[in-house]
Amino acid sequence: MQNKLFIDGRFVDAVSGSTIDVLNPHDGSLITKIAAAEAADVDLAVAAAKRAFPAWSRMAAAERGRLLLKLADKIEENLEELAQLESLDTGHPIRDSRGLDVPRTAGCFRYFGGMADKLQGSVVPVEAGFLNYVQRAPIGVVGQIVPWNFPLMFTSWKMGPALAAGNTIVIKPSELTPLSSLRIAELMAEVGIPDGVVNMVPGYGHTAGQHLAEHPEVGKIAFTGSTATGRRIVEASKGNLKRVQLELGGKGANIVFDDANLTAAINGSAWAIFHNQGQACIAGSRLMLHEHIAEEFLDRFSQLASSIRLGNPLDPQTEMGPLTSLQHRDRVLSFVNVAREQGGRVLTGGKAPGNSALAGGYYVEPTIVEARPHDRVAQEEVFGPFVTVMRFSNDEEALAIANATEYGLGSGLWTRDLSRAHQFANKINAGMCWINCYKRVNPGSPFGGVGQSGYGREMGFEAMHDYTEARSVWVNVDAVVPPHFKR
Ligand code: NAD
């Protein structure tokens, strides 16, 4: 298991020798200690990325793409090991790590590998005698900061487009979950991605992360994490006016109308909130039910939630694992009291499971709470297996509740009425809307939010554009002498 920083193609200790304990969320035991990057290490990583930039950005785009395609294959060859590492470190059920996280990581690198030589510039129809063409040029050294909820997948979402477009990278994985990312760094070296092109500096946010966001040699910072930290990133980036891309928190509205296929909506709503223990920015954490179907829906939904198998993430039968850290588990549970204090009704869960085999881990039962649209649990991101239910009586009210939040990331709706579905998809204030499904992602489809959920998009051509600058070149084809000041 790799536990050092990855700088300039080598695994090294932190300059200060500091380390961070990486804990197993299933039982709180120590998995390993990792080197903790600080400012001096970030400086070395940025210098390495800067040295690597000229050759990497001039390499034929198809060749950069070929290396990413090789990486995707390598990830699939190492699927089982990566899945185990991810589950051990984060608490993701192994069936998800095997079936979703690793395949999606490989799929994303493969998509951007194929994209590398498809990104084209343009020729603008300007005045006769002149040629104007626009190139998409890489930015240079980009900094990337990712959270702990999908560490493996986020390495591909962030690094895939940045590398395909010809940038070099300093990436800071979360201090809580660096293990799968460090394994990806090893695989990158194995497939021949040149030294210094990718540098990985796991460390604390207020030291390594802050220094990377402030760094004058970094041209762009791409951040995924909480809205509060996102604001700090914007503040830190102002010294050299670096570009900023923010993927922040969410409070997804998941709306079930009275004409919905209830079985599909119940199952889909459980997926929307309980997948990955609810630790997803796009989680359907506000479940809005039409009053005509609310009772039947809640009966069946509560039964489903209570039947979800909690357990050791490495057990293939496990459907929900622990939350990723003890502090986060306590924070999620604290929202149960917040709900009660404001008159909310806990329908299911609301506590750690009684099962003694799970006592040492950071587990929380699937929790369903009924509350009002302006209560704190309907407004603040809980980021756990905790769903806030609200009822509505007509479409107008549903839309008003859905949009009564500062966030705007994921959203979903369940209805058989096609025109209502399209109307809502256009009126919900969110970067993504799923109709009769929830939480679908694909490397070709733009991912990102509006409002306090951030700006910029991951995936697809949008992401490639976000990692390039438009460079406009003018050519005086007819060698026209400028008429002004002509002597
Ligand atoms: P966080 O903001 O605490 O940390 C995210 C990352 O930022 C970590 O690597 C952390 O070390 C680093 N960091 C912390 N303080 C920093 C600072 N001052 N300067 C620079 N870096 C700093 O978030 P978290 O608790 O790790 O993750 C959960 C949050 O991430 C939730 O709000 C969730 O919605 C959000 N998230 C958003 C998306 C999205 O795509 N929109 C995806 C996943 C998670």
Short mmCIF file of C-alpha atoms and ligand atoms in Angstrom, two decimals:
data_model
loop_
_atom_site.label_atom_id
_atom_site.label_comp_id
_atom_site.label_asym_id
_atom_site.label_seq_id
_atom_site.Cartn_x
_atom_site.Cartn_y
_atom_site.Cartn_z
CA MET A 1 0.00 0.00 0.00
CA GLN A 2 1.53 3.31 -1.08
CA ASN A 3 1.64 5.95 1.69
CA LYS A 4 4.02 8.67 0.48
CA LEU A 5 3.68 11.81 -1.59
CA PHE A 6 4.09 11.40 -5.35
CA ILE A 7 6.29 14.19 -6.69
CA ASP A 8 8.18 14.26 -10.00
CA GLY A 9 7.58 10.56 -10.62
CA ARG A 10 8.83 9.38 -7.22
CA PHE A 11 7.22 8.50 -3.90
CA VAL A 12 8.79 10.67 -1.20
CA ASP A 13 8.32 11.56 2.46
CA ALA A 14 7.05 14.99 3.37
CA VAL A 15 9.85 17.56 3.85
CA SER A 16 8.79 18.02 7.48
CA GLY A 17 8.43 14.26 8.04
CA SER A 18 4.81 14.78 9.20
CA THR A 19 2.28 12.01 8.79
CA ILE A 20 -1.49 11.57 9.05
CA ASP A 21 -3.24 8.48 10.43
CA VAL A 22 -5.59 6.85 7.94
CA LEU A 23 -8.38 5.01 9.79
CA ASN A 24 -10.70 2.18 8.80
CA PRO A 25 -14.26 3.53 9.13
CA HIS A 26 -15.58 0.02 9.82
CA ASP A 27 -13.84 -0.24 13.20
CA GLY A 28 -11.69 2.85 13.72
CA SER A 29 -8.43 0.86 13.42
CA LEU A 30 -5.28 2.32 11.88
CA ILE A 31 -4.81 1.28 8.23
CA THR A 32 -1.56 3.18 7.68
CA LYS A 33 0.13 6.52 8.21
CA ILE A 34 0.54 8.67 5.14
CA ALA A 35 3.05 11.44 4.50
CA ALA A 36 1.34 14.79 5.11
CA ALA A 37 2.16 17.41 2.49
CA GLU A 38 2.67 21.00 3.64
CA ALA A 39 3.64 24.20 1.86
CA ALA A 40 7.24 23.10 1.08
CA ASP A 41 6.01 19.87 -0.53
CA VAL A 42 3.40 21.71 -2.59
CA ASP A 43 6.18 24.04 -3.82
CA LEU A 44 8.24 21.02 -4.96
CA ALA A 45 5.18 19.51 -6.67
CA VAL A 46 4.34 22.75 -8.49
CA ALA A 47 7.96 23.13 -9.62
CA ALA A 48 7.92 19.56 -10.99
CA ALA A 49 4.63 20.17 -12.80
CA LYS A 50 6.03 23.38 -14.27
CA ARG A 51 9.13 21.59 -15.60
CA ALA A 52 6.97 18.84 -17.12
CA PHE A 53 4.55 21.23 -18.83
CA PRO A 54 6.45 22.16 -22.05
CA ALA A 55 7.02 18.57 -23.17
CA TRP A 56 3.58 17.30 -22.10
CA SER A 57 1.69 20.14 -23.75
CA ARG A 58 3.68 19.75 -26.98
CA MET A 59 3.24 15.97 -27.08
CA ALA A 60 0.86 14.93 -29.88
CA ALA A 61 -2.65 14.96 -28.46
CA ALA A 62 -3.21 11.41 -29.74
CA GLU A 63 -0.16 10.26 -27.79
CA ARG A 64 -1.46 11.84 -24.55
CA GLY A 65 -4.74 10.11 -25.29
CA ARG A 66 -3.00 6.77 -25.81
CA LEU A 67 -1.43 7.00 -22.36
CA LEU A 68 -4.83 7.69 -20.78
CA LEU A 69 -6.34 4.74 -22.65
CA LYS A 70 -3.54 2.53 -21.34
CA LEU A 71 -4.25 3.84 -17.85
CA ALA A 72 -7.94 2.93 -18.21
CA ASP A 73 -6.96 -0.64 -19.16
CA LYS A 74 -4.52 -0.82 -16.26
CA ILE A 75 -7.24 0.29 -13.82
CA GLU A 76 -9.50 -2.49 -15.07
CA GLU A 77 -6.69 -5.04 -14.72
CA ASN A 78 -6.33 -3.94 -11.11
CA LEU A 79 -10.06 -3.68 -10.44
CA GLU A 80 -10.18 -5.97 -7.42
CA GLU A 81 -7.24 -4.35 -5.63
CA LEU A 82 -8.53 -0.83 -6.24
CA ALA A 83 -12.04 -1.79 -5.12
CA GLN A 84 -10.71 -3.27 -1.87
CA LEU A 85 -8.58 -0.20 -1.18
CA GLU A 86 -11.51 2.14 -1.81
CA SER A 87 -13.86 0.17 0.42
CA LEU A 88 -11.31 -0.16 3.20
CA ASP A 89 -10.50 3.54 3.19
CA THR A 90 -13.93 5.10 2.57
CA GLY A 91 -16.50 2.52 3.72
CA HIS A 92 -18.07 2.14 0.27
CA PRO A 93 -19.76 -1.28 0.05
CA ILE A 94 -17.46 -3.51 -1.98
CA ARG A 95 -20.22 -4.31 -4.45
CA ASP A 96 -20.38 -0.58 -5.31
CA SER A 97 -16.60 -0.20 -5.46
CA ARG A 98 -16.40 -3.19 -7.84
CA GLY A 99 -19.51 -2.38 -9.83
CA LEU A 100 -19.43 1.42 -9.94
CA ASP A 101 -16.37 3.26 -8.60
CA VAL A 102 -13.61 1.36 -10.39
CA PRO A 103 -15.45 0.87 -13.73
CA ARG A 104 -16.50 4.53 -13.75
CA THR A 105 -12.94 5.63 -13.01
CA ALA A 106 -11.61 3.56 -15.91
CA GLY A 107 -14.49 4.73 -18.12
CA CYS A 108 -13.79 8.38 -17.42
CA PHE A 109 -10.05 8.13 -18.18
CA ARG A 110 -10.96 6.20 -21.35
CA TYR A 111 -13.46 8.85 -22.44
CA PHE A 112 -10.91 11.64 -22.05
CA GLY A 113 -8.20 9.47 -23.62
CA GLY A 114 -10.43 9.32 -26.69
CA MET A 115 -11.21 13.01 -26.42
CA ALA A 116 -7.58 14.19 -26.37
CA ASP A 117 -7.28 14.51 -30.16
CA LYS A 118 -10.93 15.48 -30.77
CA LEU A 119 -10.75 18.93 -29.22
CA GLN A 120 -10.53 21.27 -32.18
CA GLY A 121 -10.16 24.97 -32.57
CA SER A 122 -12.11 27.02 -35.09
CA VAL A 123 -11.72 29.43 -37.96
CA VAL A 124 -13.75 32.64 -37.67
CA PRO A 125 -15.20 34.20 -40.86
CA VAL A 126 -13.59 37.66 -40.66
CA GLU A 127 -12.88 40.41 -43.22
CA ALA A 128 -11.44 39.43 -46.64
CA GLY A 129 -7.67 39.21 -46.69
CA PHE A 130 -7.39 38.05 -43.10
CA LEU A 131 -7.41 34.66 -41.43
CA ASN A 132 -8.50 34.36 -37.83
CA TYR A 133 -8.17 31.00 -36.11
CA VAL A 134 -8.81 30.06 -32.51
CA GLN A 135 -6.77 27.41 -30.75
CA ARG A 136 -7.61 25.71 -27.46
CA ALA A 137 -4.39 26.00 -25.48
CA PRO A 138 -3.75 24.25 -22.16
CA ILE A 139 -3.62 26.51 -19.10
CA GLY A 140 -0.35 25.22 -17.61
CA VAL A 141 -0.03 23.87 -14.07
CA VAL A 142 -3.45 23.20 -12.59
CA GLY A 143 -4.20 22.54 -8.93
CA GLN A 144 -6.97 20.11 -8.02
CA ILE A 145 -8.46 19.56 -4.57
CA VAL A 146 -10.89 16.69 -3.94
CA PRO A 147 -12.99 15.45 -1.00
CA TRP A 148 -13.33 12.04 0.61
CA ASN A 149 -16.69 10.82 -0.63
CA PHE A 150 -15.67 9.39 -4.05
CA PRO A 151 -11.87 9.71 -4.00
CA LEU A 152 -11.11 7.23 -6.77
CA MET A 153 -13.74 8.45 -9.21
CA PHE A 154 -12.82 12.09 -8.61
CA THR A 155 -9.21 11.45 -9.63
CA SER A 156 -10.54 10.61 -13.09
CA TRP A 157 -13.13 13.39 -13.26
CA LYS A 158 -10.46 15.93 -12.40
CA MET A 159 -7.32 14.54 -14.02
CA GLY A 160 -8.87 13.06 -17.18
CA PRO A 161 -9.80 16.31 -18.95
CA ALA A 162 -6.86 18.29 -17.54
CA LEU A 163 -4.32 15.79 -18.88
CA ALA A 164 -6.07 15.24 -22.20
CA ALA A 165 -5.99 19.00 -22.78
CA GLY A 166 -2.22 19.13 -22.12
CA ASN A 167 -2.02 20.54 -18.58
CA THR A 168 0.19 19.23 -15.81
CA ILE A 169 -1.24 18.65 -12.37
CA VAL A 170 -0.77 18.98 -8.64
CA ILE A 171 -3.67 17.17 -6.98
CA LYS A 172 -4.48 17.10 -3.29
CA PRO A 173 -6.59 14.10 -2.28
CA SER A 174 -8.49 14.33 0.99
CA GLU A 175 -6.38 13.69 4.09
CA LEU A 176 -9.03 11.11 5.09
CA THR A 177 -9.01 8.93 1.95
CA PRO A 178 -5.75 9.13 -0.05
CA LEU A 179 -5.07 5.43 -0.65
CA SER A 180 -6.78 4.68 -3.95
CA SER A 181 -5.49 7.94 -5.48
CA LEU A 182 -1.89 7.03 -4.57
CA ARG A 183 -2.36 3.65 -6.26
CA ILE A 184 -3.56 5.49 -9.38
CA ALA A 185 -0.33 7.52 -9.28
CA GLU A 186 1.63 4.24 -9.32
CA LEU A 187 -0.38 2.99 -12.28
CA MET A 188 0.22 6.27 -14.10
CA ALA A 189 3.96 5.80 -13.72
CA GLU A 190 3.64 2.17 -14.94
CA VAL A 191 1.87 3.15 -18.17
CA GLY A 192 4.51 5.77 -18.93
CA ILE A 193 2.95 9.11 -18.03
CA PRO A 194 6.14 11.19 -17.76
CA ASP A 195 7.60 12.30 -14.42
CA GLY A 196 6.15 15.54 -13.08
CA VAL A 197 3.01 15.48 -15.24
CA VAL A 198 0.96 14.38 -12.24
CA ASN A 199 1.99 15.13 -8.66
CA MET A 200 -0.05 14.01 -5.66
CA VAL A 201 0.19 15.79 -2.33
CA PRO A 202 -2.24 14.41 0.24
CA GLY A 203 -2.30 16.67 3.30
CA TYR A 204 -4.57 18.85 5.36
CA GLY A 205 -6.75 21.43 3.68
CA HIS A 206 -5.67 24.42 5.75
CA THR A 207 -1.97 23.78 4.97
CA ALA A 208 -1.41 21.89 1.68
CA GLY A 209 -4.79 22.80 0.16
CA GLN A 210 -4.61 26.45 1.09
CA HIS A 211 -1.05 26.79 -0.23
CA LEU A 212 -2.00 25.17 -3.53
CA ALA A 213 -5.00 27.49 -3.92
CA GLU A 214 -2.77 30.52 -3.24
CA HIS A 215 0.17 29.38 -5.36
CA PRO A 216 1.28 32.03 -7.89
CA GLU A 217 2.52 29.42 -10.42
CA VAL A 218 -0.81 27.59 -10.54
CA GLY A 219 -3.04 28.77 -13.39
CA LYS A 220 -6.28 27.16 -12.34
CA ILE A 221 -7.71 25.55 -9.23
CA ALA A 222 -10.45 22.96 -9.60
CA PHE A 223 -12.13 22.23 -6.31
CA THR A 224 -14.75 19.72 -5.15
CA GLY A 225 -15.90 20.03 -1.57
CA SER A 226 -18.08 22.04 0.76
CA THR A 227 -19.46 25.47 -0.06
CA ALA A 228 -17.67 26.98 2.97
CA THR A 229 -14.28 25.77 1.73
CA GLY A 230 -15.19 26.83 -1.81
CA ARG A 231 -15.43 30.42 -0.60
CA ARG A 232 -11.98 30.14 0.98
CA ILE A 233 -10.61 28.82 -2.32
CA VAL A 234 -11.96 31.86 -4.19
CA GLU A 235 -10.38 34.13 -1.58
CA ALA A 236 -7.03 32.26 -1.78
CA SER A 237 -6.98 32.33 -5.58
CA LYS A 238 -7.14 36.10 -5.94
CA GLY A 239 -3.37 36.77 -5.69
CA ASN A 240 -2.65 35.72 -9.29
CA LEU A 241 -6.30 35.78 -10.44
CA LYS A 242 -6.15 32.08 -11.23
CA ARG A 243 -9.16 30.46 -12.82
CA VAL A 244 -11.43 28.69 -10.37
CA GLN A 245 -13.87 25.83 -10.89
CA LEU A 246 -16.11 24.89 -7.96
CA GLU A 247 -18.16 21.72 -7.42
CA LEU A 248 -19.78 22.36 -4.05
CA GLY A 249 -22.60 21.15 -1.85
CA GLY A 250 -26.17 20.29 -2.75
CA LYS A 251 -29.63 19.67 -1.36
CA GLY A 252 -31.27 17.79 -4.22
CA ALA A 253 -35.05 17.94 -4.63
CA ASN A 254 -36.51 14.56 -5.57
CA ILE A 255 -40.18 15.09 -6.45
CA VAL A 256 -42.76 12.29 -6.66
CA PHE A 257 -46.05 13.26 -8.36
CA ASP A 258 -49.32 11.40 -7.83
CA ASP A 259 -49.19 9.80 -11.30
CA ALA A 260 -45.72 8.27 -10.78
CA ASN A 261 -44.88 4.60 -11.06
CA LEU A 262 -44.61 4.21 -7.27
CA THR A 263 -42.47 1.09 -7.22
CA ALA A 264 -39.88 2.73 -9.47
CA ALA A 265 -40.06 5.97 -7.49
CA ILE A 266 -39.61 4.22 -4.14
CA ASN A 267 -36.61 2.23 -5.29
CA GLY A 268 -35.13 5.20 -7.15
CA SER A 269 -35.58 7.49 -4.15
CA ALA A 270 -33.78 4.99 -1.90
CA TRP A 271 -30.90 4.94 -4.39
CA ALA A 272 -30.98 8.74 -4.55
CA ILE A 273 -30.32 9.12 -0.82
CA PHE A 274 -28.83 5.89 0.55
CA HIS A 275 -26.21 5.08 -2.08
CA ASN A 276 -22.77 5.69 -0.54
CA GLN A 277 -24.49 6.32 2.83
CA GLY A 278 -25.91 9.55 1.43
CA GLN A 279 -22.41 11.05 1.13
CA ALA A 280 -23.02 12.49 -2.30
CA CYS A 281 -23.36 16.11 -3.36
CA ILE A 282 -26.15 15.14 -5.78
CA ALA A 283 -28.05 13.02 -3.23
CA GLY A 284 -31.84 13.34 -3.34
CA SER A 285 -31.89 14.59 0.22
CA ARG A 286 -35.21 16.49 -0.05
CA LEU A 287 -37.93 14.00 -0.88
CA MET A 288 -41.09 15.80 -1.96
CA LEU A 289 -44.30 13.77 -2.11
CA HIS A 290 -47.69 14.64 -3.55
CA GLU A 291 -50.18 14.45 -0.69
CA HIS A 292 -52.32 11.82 -2.47
CA ILE A 293 -49.56 9.24 -2.53
CA ALA A 294 -47.56 10.36 0.53
CA GLU A 295 -48.92 7.81 3.04
CA GLU A 296 -48.54 4.76 0.82
CA PHE A 297 -45.14 5.96 -0.39
CA LEU A 298 -43.82 6.54 3.13
CA ASP A 299 -45.05 3.15 4.38
CA ARG A 300 -43.27 1.31 1.62
CA PHE A 301 -40.21 3.61 1.60
CA SER A 302 -39.73 3.23 5.38
CA GLN A 303 -39.97 -0.56 5.09
CA LEU A 304 -37.38 -0.53 2.32
CA ALA A 305 -35.05 1.76 4.34
CA SER A 306 -35.31 -0.44 7.43
CA SER A 307 -34.44 -3.52 5.40
CA ILE A 308 -31.16 -2.12 3.97
CA ARG A 309 -28.28 -4.37 5.03
CA LEU A 310 -25.67 -2.39 6.98
CA GLY A 311 -22.33 -4.09 7.45
CA ASN A 312 -18.63 -4.41 6.88
CA PRO A 313 -17.94 -2.73 3.53
CA LEU A 314 -15.77 -5.67 2.46
CA ASP A 315 -18.72 -8.08 2.74
CA PRO A 316 -20.34 -8.52 -0.70
CA GLN A 317 -23.79 -8.70 0.93
CA THR A 318 -23.45 -5.22 2.46
CA GLU A 319 -25.72 -2.56 0.98
CA MET A 320 -24.69 0.35 3.22
CA GLY A 321 -21.32 0.75 4.93
CA PRO A 322 -20.12 3.20 7.59
CA LEU A 323 -19.74 6.94 7.09
CA THR A 324 -16.17 7.88 6.27
CA SER A 325 -15.14 9.52 9.54
CA LEU A 326 -16.19 9.65 13.18
CA GLN A 327 -16.56 13.45 13.17
CA HIS A 328 -18.81 13.23 10.15
CA ARG A 329 -20.93 10.46 11.73
CA ASP A 330 -21.45 12.67 14.81
CA ARG A 331 -22.36 15.62 12.65
CA VAL A 332 -24.95 13.62 10.71
CA LEU A 333 -26.51 12.31 13.94
CA SER A 334 -26.63 15.84 15.37
CA PHE A 335 -29.15 16.72 12.64
CA VAL A 336 -31.64 14.30 14.19
CA ASN A 337 -31.87 16.61 17.23
CA VAL A 338 -31.93 19.66 14.98
CA ALA A 339 -34.99 18.17 13.23
CA ARG A 340 -36.75 17.31 16.50
CA GLU A 341 -36.11 20.77 17.98
CA GLN A 342 -37.93 22.32 15.02
CA GLY A 343 -40.87 19.91 15.26
CA GLY A 344 -39.64 17.37 12.69
CA ARG A 345 -40.87 13.75 12.91
CA VAL A 346 -38.35 10.91 12.72
CA LEU A 347 -40.04 8.10 10.78
CA THR A 348 -37.16 5.62 10.60
CA GLY A 349 -33.57 5.40 11.90
CA GLY A 350 -32.03 8.46 13.53
CA LYS A 351 -29.35 6.58 15.42
CA ALA A 352 -26.33 4.29 15.18
CA PRO A 353 -27.35 0.64 14.64
CA GLY A 354 -27.73 -1.57 17.75
CA ASN A 355 -25.76 -4.45 16.13
CA SER A 356 -22.69 -5.01 18.37
CA ALA A 357 -20.60 -6.19 15.38
CA LEU A 358 -20.77 -2.61 14.04
CA ALA A 359 -20.24 -0.85 17.39
CA GLY A 360 -16.68 0.31 16.70
CA GLY A 361 -17.53 1.76 13.26
CA TYR A 362 -19.06 4.99 12.03
CA TYR A 363 -22.46 3.61 11.09
CA VAL A 364 -25.80 5.42 10.92
CA GLU A 365 -29.15 3.77 10.23
CA PRO A 366 -31.05 4.93 7.12
CA THR A 367 -32.97 7.90 8.47
CA ILE A 368 -36.24 9.41 7.24
CA VAL A 369 -37.46 12.65 8.79
CA GLU A 370 -40.56 14.65 7.93
CA ALA A 371 -40.13 18.42 8.22
CA ARG A 372 -41.20 21.78 6.75
CA PRO A 373 -39.51 23.44 3.75
CA HIS A 374 -37.77 26.15 5.78
CA ASP A 375 -36.58 23.93 8.62
CA ARG A 376 -32.83 23.53 8.91
CA VAL A 377 -32.93 19.87 7.83
CA ALA A 378 -34.66 20.95 4.63
CA GLN A 379 -32.09 23.67 3.95
CA GLU A 380 -28.67 22.50 5.19
CA GLU A 381 -26.64 19.74 3.61
CA VAL A 382 -26.50 16.77 6.01
CA PHE A 383 -24.42 14.59 3.66
CA GLY A 384 -25.49 11.30 5.22
CA PRO A 385 -28.20 8.61 4.99
CA PHE A 386 -30.73 11.20 6.08
CA VAL A 387 -33.66 12.25 3.93
CA THR A 388 -36.05 15.10 4.68
CA VAL A 389 -39.61 14.47 3.50
CA MET A 390 -42.05 17.25 2.61
CA ARG A 391 -45.55 17.10 1.13
CA PHE A 392 -47.12 19.26 -1.60
CA SER A 393 -50.60 19.52 -3.06
CA ASN A 394 -50.03 20.91 -6.60
CA ASP A 395 -47.32 21.57 -9.21
CA GLU A 396 -46.92 25.22 -8.32
CA GLU A 397 -46.24 24.42 -4.70
CA ALA A 398 -43.85 21.62 -5.68
CA LEU A 399 -41.79 24.00 -7.81
CA ALA A 400 -41.71 26.66 -5.10
CA ILE A 401 -40.43 24.17 -2.50
CA ALA A 402 -37.92 22.66 -4.93
CA ASN A 403 -36.41 26.08 -5.64
CA ALA A 404 -36.48 27.33 -2.03
CA THR A 405 -32.83 26.51 -1.37
CA GLU A 406 -29.52 28.26 -1.96
CA TYR A 407 -28.12 25.15 -3.67
CA GLY A 408 -28.70 24.01 -7.27
CA LEU A 409 -26.92 20.79 -8.16
CA GLY A 410 -28.94 17.56 -8.65
CA SER A 411 -32.72 17.22 -8.91
CA GLY A 412 -35.19 14.55 -9.93
CA LEU A 413 -38.84 13.94 -10.63
CA TRP A 414 -41.15 10.97 -11.04
CA THR A 415 -44.22 11.37 -13.24
CA ARG A 416 -45.92 9.82 -16.28
CA ASP A 417 -46.90 13.26 -17.60
CA LEU A 418 -44.36 14.12 -20.30
CA SER A 419 -45.08 17.81 -20.60
CA ARG A 420 -44.98 18.30 -16.81
CA ALA A 421 -41.64 16.47 -16.74
CA HIS A 422 -40.09 18.78 -19.36
CA GLN A 423 -41.59 21.88 -17.77
CA PHE A 424 -40.09 21.01 -14.40
CA ALA A 425 -36.73 20.10 -15.91
CA ASN A 426 -36.59 23.65 -17.31
CA LYS A 427 -37.83 25.40 -14.20
CA ILE A 428 -35.95 23.66 -11.41
CA ASN A 429 -32.93 25.71 -10.52
CA ALA A 430 -30.27 22.99 -10.77
CA GLY A 431 -27.38 21.94 -12.98
CA MET A 432 -28.82 18.44 -13.47
CA CYS A 433 -32.32 16.97 -13.59
CA TRP A 434 -33.22 13.28 -13.77
CA ILE A 435 -36.69 12.25 -14.98
CA ASN A 436 -37.95 8.88 -13.73
CA CYS A 437 -34.42 8.05 -12.63
CA TYR A 438 -31.88 9.64 -10.31
CA LYS A 439 -28.11 10.13 -9.98
CA ARG A 440 -27.15 8.97 -13.45
CA VAL A 441 -23.72 10.18 -14.56
CA ASN A 442 -21.70 9.63 -17.72
CA PRO A 443 -18.32 11.08 -18.71
CA GLY A 444 -19.93 12.68 -21.77
CA SER A 445 -22.62 14.58 -19.86
CA PRO A 446 -21.82 17.89 -18.12
CA PHE A 447 -21.84 17.73 -14.32
CA GLY A 448 -22.01 20.77 -12.05
CA GLY A 449 -24.22 23.24 -10.27
CA VAL A 450 -25.60 26.73 -9.99
CA GLY A 451 -25.97 29.08 -7.02
CA GLN A 452 -24.14 27.92 -3.88
CA SER A 453 -23.41 24.60 -5.60
CA GLY A 454 -20.62 26.28 -7.56
CA TYR A 455 -19.66 26.98 -11.15
CA GLY A 456 -17.87 25.33 -14.06
CA ARG A 457 -18.62 21.85 -15.36
CA GLU A 458 -16.90 18.49 -15.17
CA MET A 459 -17.17 15.87 -17.95
CA GLY A 460 -17.67 16.15 -21.67
CA PHE A 461 -16.48 18.92 -23.99
CA GLU A 462 -17.43 21.40 -21.26
CA ALA A 463 -14.65 20.03 -19.07
CA MET A 464 -12.10 20.13 -21.89
CA HIS A 465 -13.00 23.75 -22.52
CA ASP A 466 -12.69 24.51 -18.82
CA TYR A 467 -9.11 23.23 -18.93
CA THR A 468 -8.07 25.33 -21.93
CA GLU A 469 -7.77 28.96 -22.93
CA ALA A 470 -9.05 30.24 -26.26
CA ARG A 471 -6.09 31.73 -28.17
CA SER A 472 -7.06 33.88 -31.13
CA VAL A 473 -4.51 34.25 -33.95
CA TRP A 474 -4.84 36.84 -36.80
CA VAL A 475 -2.99 36.49 -40.09
CA ASN A 476 -2.77 39.23 -42.69
CA VAL A 477 -3.00 36.83 -45.65
CA ASP A 478 -2.99 39.47 -48.40
CA ALA A 479 -0.15 41.43 -46.76
CA VAL A 480 -2.38 44.51 -46.64
CA VAL A 481 -0.56 47.59 -45.35
CA PRO A 482 -2.67 49.20 -42.60
CA PRO A 483 -4.35 52.34 -44.05
CA HIS A 484 -4.02 54.42 -40.87
CA PHE A 485 -0.87 56.47 -40.40
CA LYS A 486 0.17 55.39 -43.91
CA ARG A 487 3.07 57.46 -45.16
P1 NAD B 1 -14.26 20.01 2.50
O1 NAD B 1 -14.60 21.28 1.84
O2 NAD B 1 -14.07 20.00 3.98
O3 NAD B 1 -12.90 19.41 1.92
C1 NAD B 1 -12.72 19.16 0.54
C2 NAD B 1 -11.24 19.22 0.23
O4 NAD B 1 -10.78 20.55 0.48
C3 NAD B 1 -10.37 18.31 1.09
O5 NAD B 1 -9.32 17.79 0.29
C4 NAD B 1 -9.81 19.27 2.13
O6 NAD B 1 -8.58 18.84 2.67
C5 NAD B 1 -9.66 20.53 1.32
N1 NAD B 1 -9.64 21.77 2.11
C6 NAD B 1 -10.22 22.01 3.32
N2 NAD B 1 -9.95 23.29 3.71
C7 NAD B 1 -9.22 23.87 2.73
C8 NAD B 1 -8.67 25.17 2.53
N3 NAD B 1 -8.79 26.13 3.43
N4 NAD B 1 -7.99 25.41 1.39
C9 NAD B 1 -7.86 24.45 0.45
N5 NAD B 1 -8.35 23.19 0.59
C10 NAD B 1 -9.03 22.90 1.70
O7 NAD B 1 -15.36 18.98 2.05
P2 NAD B 1 -15.52 17.49 2.49
O8 NAD B 1 -16.17 17.46 3.82
O9 NAD B 1 -14.22 16.77 2.30
O10 NAD B 1 -16.52 16.95 1.36
C11 NAD B 1 -17.88 17.01 1.46
C12 NAD B 1 -18.41 18.19 0.65
O11 NAD B 1 -18.04 18.06 -0.71
C13 NAD B 1 -19.93 18.27 0.65
O12 NAD B 1 -20.34 19.58 0.84
C14 NAD B 1 -20.29 17.80 -0.74
O13 NAD B 1 -21.53 18.25 -1.22
C15 NAD B 1 -19.17 18.32 -1.55
N6 NAD B 1 -19.09 17.59 -2.80
C16 NAD B 1 -19.43 18.25 -3.96
C17 NAD B 1 -19.39 17.56 -5.17
C18 NAD B 1 -19.79 18.22 -6.47
O14 NAD B 1 -19.41 17.71 -7.52
N7 NAD B 1 -20.51 19.32 -6.47
C19 NAD B 1 -19.00 16.23 -5.20
C20 NAD B 1 -18.67 15.62 -4.01
C21 NAD B 1 -18.70 16.32 -2.82
#
